[in-house]
mmCIF file of C-alpha atoms in Angstrom:
data_model
loop_
_atom_site.group_PDB
_atom_site.id
_atom_site.type_symbol
_atom_site.label_atom_id
_atom_site.label_comp_id
_atom_site.label_asym_id
_atom_site.label_seq_id
_atom_site.Cartn_x
_atom_site.Cartn_y
_atom_site.Cartn_z
ATOM 1 C CA MET A 130 -42.533 -77.815 87.963
ATOM 2 C CA ALA A 131 -38.853 -78.441 87.312
ATOM 3 C CA ASP A 132 -36.273 -76.234 88.984
ATOM 4 C CA VAL A 133 -35.430 -73.039 87.164
ATOM 5 C CA LYS A 134 -31.989 -73.111 85.565
ATOM 6 C CA LEU A 135 -30.079 -69.898 86.326
ATOM 7 C CA ALA A 136 -26.804 -68.928 84.645
ATOM 8 C CA ILE A 137 -24.741 -66.160 86.247
ATOM 9 C CA ILE A 138 -22.214 -64.983 83.690
ATOM 10 C CA TYR A 139 -19.829 -62.202 84.613
ATOM 11 C CA TYR A 140 -16.529 -60.428 84.163
ATOM 12 C CA SER A 141 -14.627 -59.052 87.137
ATOM 13 C CA SER A 142 -11.209 -57.434 87.072
ATOM 14 C CA THR A 143 -10.492 -56.782 90.751
ATOM 15 C CA GLY A 144 -13.144 -58.898 92.464
ATOM 16 C CA THR A 145 -16.190 -56.745 93.214
ATOM 17 C CA VAL A 146 -18.417 -58.160 90.478
ATOM 18 C CA HIS A 147 -17.098 -61.626 91.358
ATOM 19 C CA SER A 148 -18.320 -61.137 94.948
ATOM 20 C CA MET A 149 -21.688 -59.950 93.652
ATOM 21 C CA ALA A 150 -21.929 -63.018 91.414
ATOM 22 C CA GLU A 151 -21.175 -65.353 94.307
ATOM 23 C CA ARG A 152 -23.909 -63.743 96.408
ATOM 24 C CA LEU A 153 -26.347 -64.143 93.509
ATOM 25 C CA ARG A 154 -25.435 -67.813 93.250
ATOM 26 C CA GLU A 155 -26.216 -68.347 96.931
ATOM 27 C CA ALA A 156 -29.495 -66.453 96.639
ATOM 28 C CA GLY A 157 -30.478 -68.278 93.456
ATOM 29 C CA GLU A 158 -29.890 -71.646 95.080
ATOM 30 C CA LYS A 159 -31.910 -70.588 98.123
ATOM 31 C CA ALA A 160 -34.717 -69.624 95.737
ATOM 32 C CA GLY A 161 -34.702 -73.181 94.393
ATOM 33 C CA ALA A 162 -32.785 -72.708 91.154
ATOM 34 C CA GLU A 163 -30.098 -74.901 89.662
ATOM 35 C CA VAL A 164 -27.250 -72.431 89.200
ATOM 36 C CA ARG A 165 -24.212 -72.221 86.953
ATOM 37 C CA LEU A 166 -21.668 -69.537 87.889
ATOM 38 C CA ARG A 167 -19.414 -68.759 84.956
ATOM 39 C CA GLN A 168 -16.654 -66.226 84.347
ATOM 40 C CA VAL A 169 -15.974 -64.909 80.852
ATOM 41 C CA ALA A 170 -12.433 -65.146 79.584
ATOM 42 C CA GLU A 171 -9.913 -62.402 80.268
ATOM 43 C CA LEU A 172 -8.785 -60.529 77.144
ATOM 44 C CA ALA A 173 -6.419 -57.931 78.571
ATOM 45 C CA PRO A 174 -2.680 -58.330 77.920
ATOM 46 C CA ALA A 175 -0.519 -59.622 80.739
ATOM 47 C CA GLU A 176 1.251 -56.285 81.152
ATOM 48 C CA ALA A 177 -2.052 -54.481 81.744
ATOM 49 C CA ILE A 178 -3.092 -57.003 84.377
ATOM 50 C CA ALA A 179 0.318 -56.834 86.047
ATOM 51 C CA SER A 180 0.101 -53.030 86.271
ATOM 52 C CA ASN A 181 -2.692 -53.265 88.869
ATOM 53 C CA ALA A 182 -1.994 -55.354 91.975
ATOM 54 C CA ALA A 183 -5.681 -55.996 92.736
ATOM 55 C CA TRP A 184 -6.337 -57.039 89.147
ATOM 56 C CA SER A 185 -3.322 -59.345 89.097
ATOM 57 C CA GLN A 186 -4.262 -60.963 92.407
ATOM 58 C CA HIS A 187 -7.863 -61.513 91.362
ATOM 59 C CA PHE A 188 -6.794 -62.944 88.004
ATOM 60 C CA ASP A 189 -4.487 -65.451 89.703
ATOM 61 C CA ARG A 190 -7.120 -66.347 92.277
ATOM 62 C CA THR A 191 -9.861 -67.060 89.727
ATOM 63 C CA LYS A 192 -8.031 -68.152 86.572
ATOM 64 C CA ASN A 193 -9.071 -71.784 87.003
ATOM 65 C CA GLU A 194 -12.750 -71.102 87.577
ATOM 66 C CA PRO A 195 -15.204 -72.435 84.971
ATOM 67 C CA LYS A 196 -15.432 -70.217 81.889
ATOM 68 C CA ALA A 197 -18.675 -69.221 80.232
ATOM 69 C CA SER A 198 -19.790 -70.896 77.028
ATOM 70 C CA ALA A 199 -22.734 -70.465 74.700
ATOM 71 C CA ASP A 200 -24.191 -73.651 76.155
ATOM 72 C CA ASP A 201 -24.581 -71.936 79.530
ATOM 73 C CA VAL A 202 -26.967 -69.386 78.025
ATOM 74 C CA VAL A 203 -28.854 -71.948 75.926
ATOM 75 C CA TRP A 204 -29.204 -74.202 78.993
ATOM 76 C CA ALA A 205 -30.589 -71.488 81.236
ATOM 77 C CA ASP A 206 -34.136 -70.312 81.805
ATOM 78 C CA ALA A 207 -32.737 -67.133 83.391
ATOM 79 C CA VAL A 208 -29.433 -65.322 82.921
ATOM 80 C CA LEU A 209 -27.790 -62.678 85.092
ATOM 81 C CA PHE A 210 -24.943 -60.825 83.388
ATOM 82 C CA GLY A 211 -22.404 -58.947 85.502
ATOM 83 C CA THR A 212 -19.786 -56.418 84.466
ATOM 84 C CA PRO A 213 -17.925 -53.442 85.839
ATOM 85 C CA THR A 214 -18.495 -50.286 83.849
ATOM 86 C CA ARG A 215 -16.067 -49.180 81.164
ATOM 87 C CA TYR A 216 -16.773 -45.596 80.115
ATOM 88 C CA GLY A 217 -20.451 -46.155 80.842
ATOM 89 C CA ASN A 218 -20.569 -49.399 78.902
ATOM 90 C CA VAL A 219 -20.001 -53.110 79.428
ATOM 91 C CA THR A 220 -16.450 -54.428 79.472
ATOM 92 C CA SER A 221 -14.908 -55.695 76.259
ATOM 93 C CA GLN A 222 -14.535 -59.104 77.910
ATOM 94 C CA LEU A 223 -18.264 -59.541 78.427
ATOM 95 C CA LYS A 224 -19.086 -57.880 75.113
ATOM 96 C CA GLN A 225 -16.895 -60.312 73.217
ATOM 97 C CA PHE A 226 -18.671 -63.223 74.864
ATOM 98 C CA LEU A 227 -22.045 -61.754 73.875
ATOM 99 C CA ASP A 228 -20.777 -61.214 70.339
ATOM 100 C CA THR A 229 -19.922 -64.930 70.005
ATOM 101 C CA LEU A 230 -23.569 -65.913 70.534
ATOM 102 C CA GLY A 231 -24.594 -65.186 66.935
ATOM 103 C CA PRO A 232 -25.187 -68.838 65.998
ATOM 104 C CA GLN A 233 -27.441 -69.387 69.007
ATOM 105 C CA TRP A 234 -29.230 -66.086 68.394
ATOM 106 C CA SER A 235 -29.893 -66.968 64.742
ATOM 107 C CA GLN A 236 -31.519 -70.223 65.835
ATOM 108 C CA GLY A 237 -33.753 -68.494 68.381
ATOM 109 C CA GLN A 238 -32.061 -70.235 71.304
ATOM 110 C CA LEU A 239 -31.577 -67.028 73.321
ATOM 111 C CA ALA A 240 -35.177 -65.813 73.138
ATOM 112 C CA ASP A 241 -37.931 -66.049 75.733
ATOM 113 C CA LYS A 242 -35.582 -66.254 78.703
ATOM 114 C CA ALA A 243 -35.446 -63.918 81.689
ATOM 115 C CA TYR A 244 -32.396 -61.626 81.811
ATOM 116 C CA ALA A 245 -31.079 -58.950 84.154
ATOM 117 C CA GLY A 246 -27.752 -57.351 85.000
ATOM 118 C CA PHE A 247 -25.484 -56.167 87.787
ATOM 119 C CA THR A 248 -22.513 -53.825 87.790
ATOM 120 C CA SER A 249 -20.047 -51.791 89.830
ATOM 121 C CA THR A 250 -18.295 -48.447 89.455
ATOM 122 C CA MET A 251 -15.648 -46.564 91.369
ATOM 123 C CA THR A 252 -17.764 -43.417 91.705
ATOM 124 C CA GLU A 253 -21.405 -42.790 92.502
ATOM 125 C CA HIS A 254 -22.306 -41.494 89.040
ATOM 126 C CA GLY A 255 -19.741 -43.521 87.159
ATOM 127 C CA GLY A 256 -22.012 -45.152 84.594
ATOM 128 C CA GLN A 257 -24.039 -47.733 86.507
ATOM 129 C CA GLU A 258 -27.329 -46.997 84.784
ATOM 130 C CA SER A 259 -25.855 -46.525 81.307
ATOM 131 C CA THR A 260 -23.902 -49.776 81.619
ATOM 132 C CA LEU A 261 -27.033 -51.762 82.431
ATOM 133 C CA LEU A 262 -29.056 -50.024 79.735
ATOM 134 C CA ALA A 263 -26.304 -50.751 77.197
ATOM 135 C CA LEU A 264 -26.290 -54.394 78.266
ATOM 136 C CA TYR A 265 -30.039 -54.617 77.774
ATOM 137 C CA ASN A 266 -29.725 -53.479 74.151
ATOM 138 C CA THR A 267 -28.253 -56.917 73.491
ATOM 139 C CA ILE A 268 -31.081 -58.629 75.364
ATOM 140 C CA TYR A 269 -33.685 -56.900 73.195
ATOM 141 C CA HIS A 270 -31.960 -58.324 70.128
ATOM 142 C CA PHE A 271 -32.023 -61.780 71.712
ATOM 143 C CA GLY A 272 -35.779 -61.544 72.138
ATOM 144 C CA GLY A 273 -35.173 -61.938 75.858
ATOM 145 C CA VAL A 274 -37.374 -60.680 78.672
ATOM 146 C CA VAL A 275 -35.637 -58.017 80.775
ATOM 147 C CA VAL A 276 -36.532 -58.634 84.409
ATOM 148 C CA ALA A 277 -35.341 -55.418 85.983
ATOM 149 C CA PRO A 278 -36.025 -55.170 89.716
ATOM 150 C CA GLY A 279 -37.770 -51.822 89.450
ATOM 151 C CA TYR A 280 -39.097 -50.780 92.843
ATOM 152 C CA THR A 281 -40.832 -54.090 93.480
ATOM 153 C CA ASP A 282 -39.653 -54.176 97.095
ATOM 154 C CA PRO A 283 -39.107 -51.317 99.569
ATOM 155 C CA LEU A 284 -35.420 -52.306 99.827
ATOM 156 C CA LYS A 285 -34.929 -50.928 96.332
ATOM 157 C CA PHE A 286 -35.373 -47.440 97.722
ATOM 158 C CA ALA A 287 -32.215 -48.066 99.752
ATOM 159 C CA ASP A 288 -30.113 -49.417 96.906
ATOM 160 C CA GLY A 289 -31.780 -47.014 94.470
ATOM 161 C CA ASN A 290 -31.211 -48.834 91.191
ATOM 162 C CA PRO A 291 -34.357 -49.988 89.366
ATOM 163 C CA TYR A 292 -32.318 -51.215 86.377
ATOM 164 C CA GLY A 293 -30.454 -53.997 88.173
ATOM 165 C CA VAL A 294 -28.046 -54.052 91.111
ATOM 166 C CA SER A 295 -24.967 -51.865 91.405
ATOM 167 C CA HIS A 296 -22.230 -51.057 93.887
ATOM 168 C CA VAL A 297 -19.904 -48.094 94.318
ATOM 169 C CA THR A 298 -16.437 -49.325 95.235
ATOM 170 C CA GLY A 299 -15.064 -45.883 96.075
ATOM 171 C CA GLY A 300 -11.992 -44.093 94.821
ATOM 172 C CA SER A 301 -9.658 -46.623 96.416
ATOM 173 C CA ASN A 302 -11.668 -49.457 94.835
ATOM 174 C CA ASP A 303 -11.943 -51.292 98.139
ATOM 175 C CA ALA A 304 -15.366 -50.423 99.605
ATOM 176 C CA PRO A 305 -16.890 -53.808 100.450
ATOM 177 C CA LEU A 306 -20.400 -54.915 99.652
ATOM 178 C CA GLY A 307 -22.762 -54.154 102.510
ATOM 179 C CA ASP A 308 -26.201 -55.116 103.749
ATOM 180 C CA VAL A 309 -27.927 -52.835 101.227
ATOM 181 C CA GLN A 310 -26.182 -54.471 98.278
ATOM 182 C CA PHE A 311 -26.657 -57.989 99.643
ATOM 183 C CA ALA A 312 -30.388 -57.366 100.091
ATOM 184 C CA ALA A 313 -30.655 -56.002 96.544
ATOM 185 C CA LEU A 314 -28.737 -58.964 95.093
ATOM 186 C CA ASP A 315 -30.903 -61.447 97.002
ATOM 187 C CA HIS A 316 -34.033 -59.711 95.742
ATOM 188 C CA LEU A 317 -32.784 -59.745 92.138
ATOM 189 C CA ALA A 318 -32.038 -63.469 92.303
ATOM 190 C CA ARG A 319 -35.403 -64.330 93.848
ATOM 191 C CA ARG A 320 -37.241 -62.154 91.351
ATOM 192 C CA ILE A 321 -35.596 -63.542 88.232
ATOM 193 C CA VAL A 322 -36.047 -67.129 89.429
ATOM 194 C CA THR A 323 -39.727 -66.461 90.102
ATOM 195 C CA ILE A 324 -40.361 -64.775 86.747
ATOM 196 C CA ALA A 325 -38.375 -67.393 84.832
ATOM 197 C CA GLY A 326 -40.479 -70.076 86.501
ATOM 198 C CA ARG A 327 -43.629 -68.394 85.249
ATOM 199 C CA LEU A 328 -42.213 -68.032 81.738
ATOM 200 C CA SER A 329 -41.255 -71.702 81.538
ATOM 201 C CA ALA A 330 -44.427 -73.045 83.175
#
């Protein structure tokens, strides 16, 4: 069986979701997948970015990284979408990317793939579940297969999110990812690669 093709497509303003995406790439490669890590384009005006030092620094640090295209989703057998929460929803940056996929959707090129999501919030009840559920509304329209982690491994009782993987950055927005989050991200990558392999067999 050919290697599973995994696309990790994300938006990150200050770097947390970026770090999660990089961990997923490592885990996906360890699981035997061919991985594309892609950032969606920034839409915010320069003055908004400049108003937040962490945002500005992350933008400068990652501005030359490969940007997501429709081809990355069409190419993939499995797709992991990452976004911080915005009022309990996905960011406008990721949403705009999803909204550009109409031509591929209309041709059935987004269907029958494995999809899941990951997110971060500043506070413990800051919209993690609603953000992932909102993201999955798009996947249903694609005809995609949502491969949520559920409680398929005991480690999920530590991270506590059956909808995907999430992280609380804390009020100062600087709480680093820890062993619990890394374990959950590794599990999500292994699971989606495994299920995508079965779907494409």
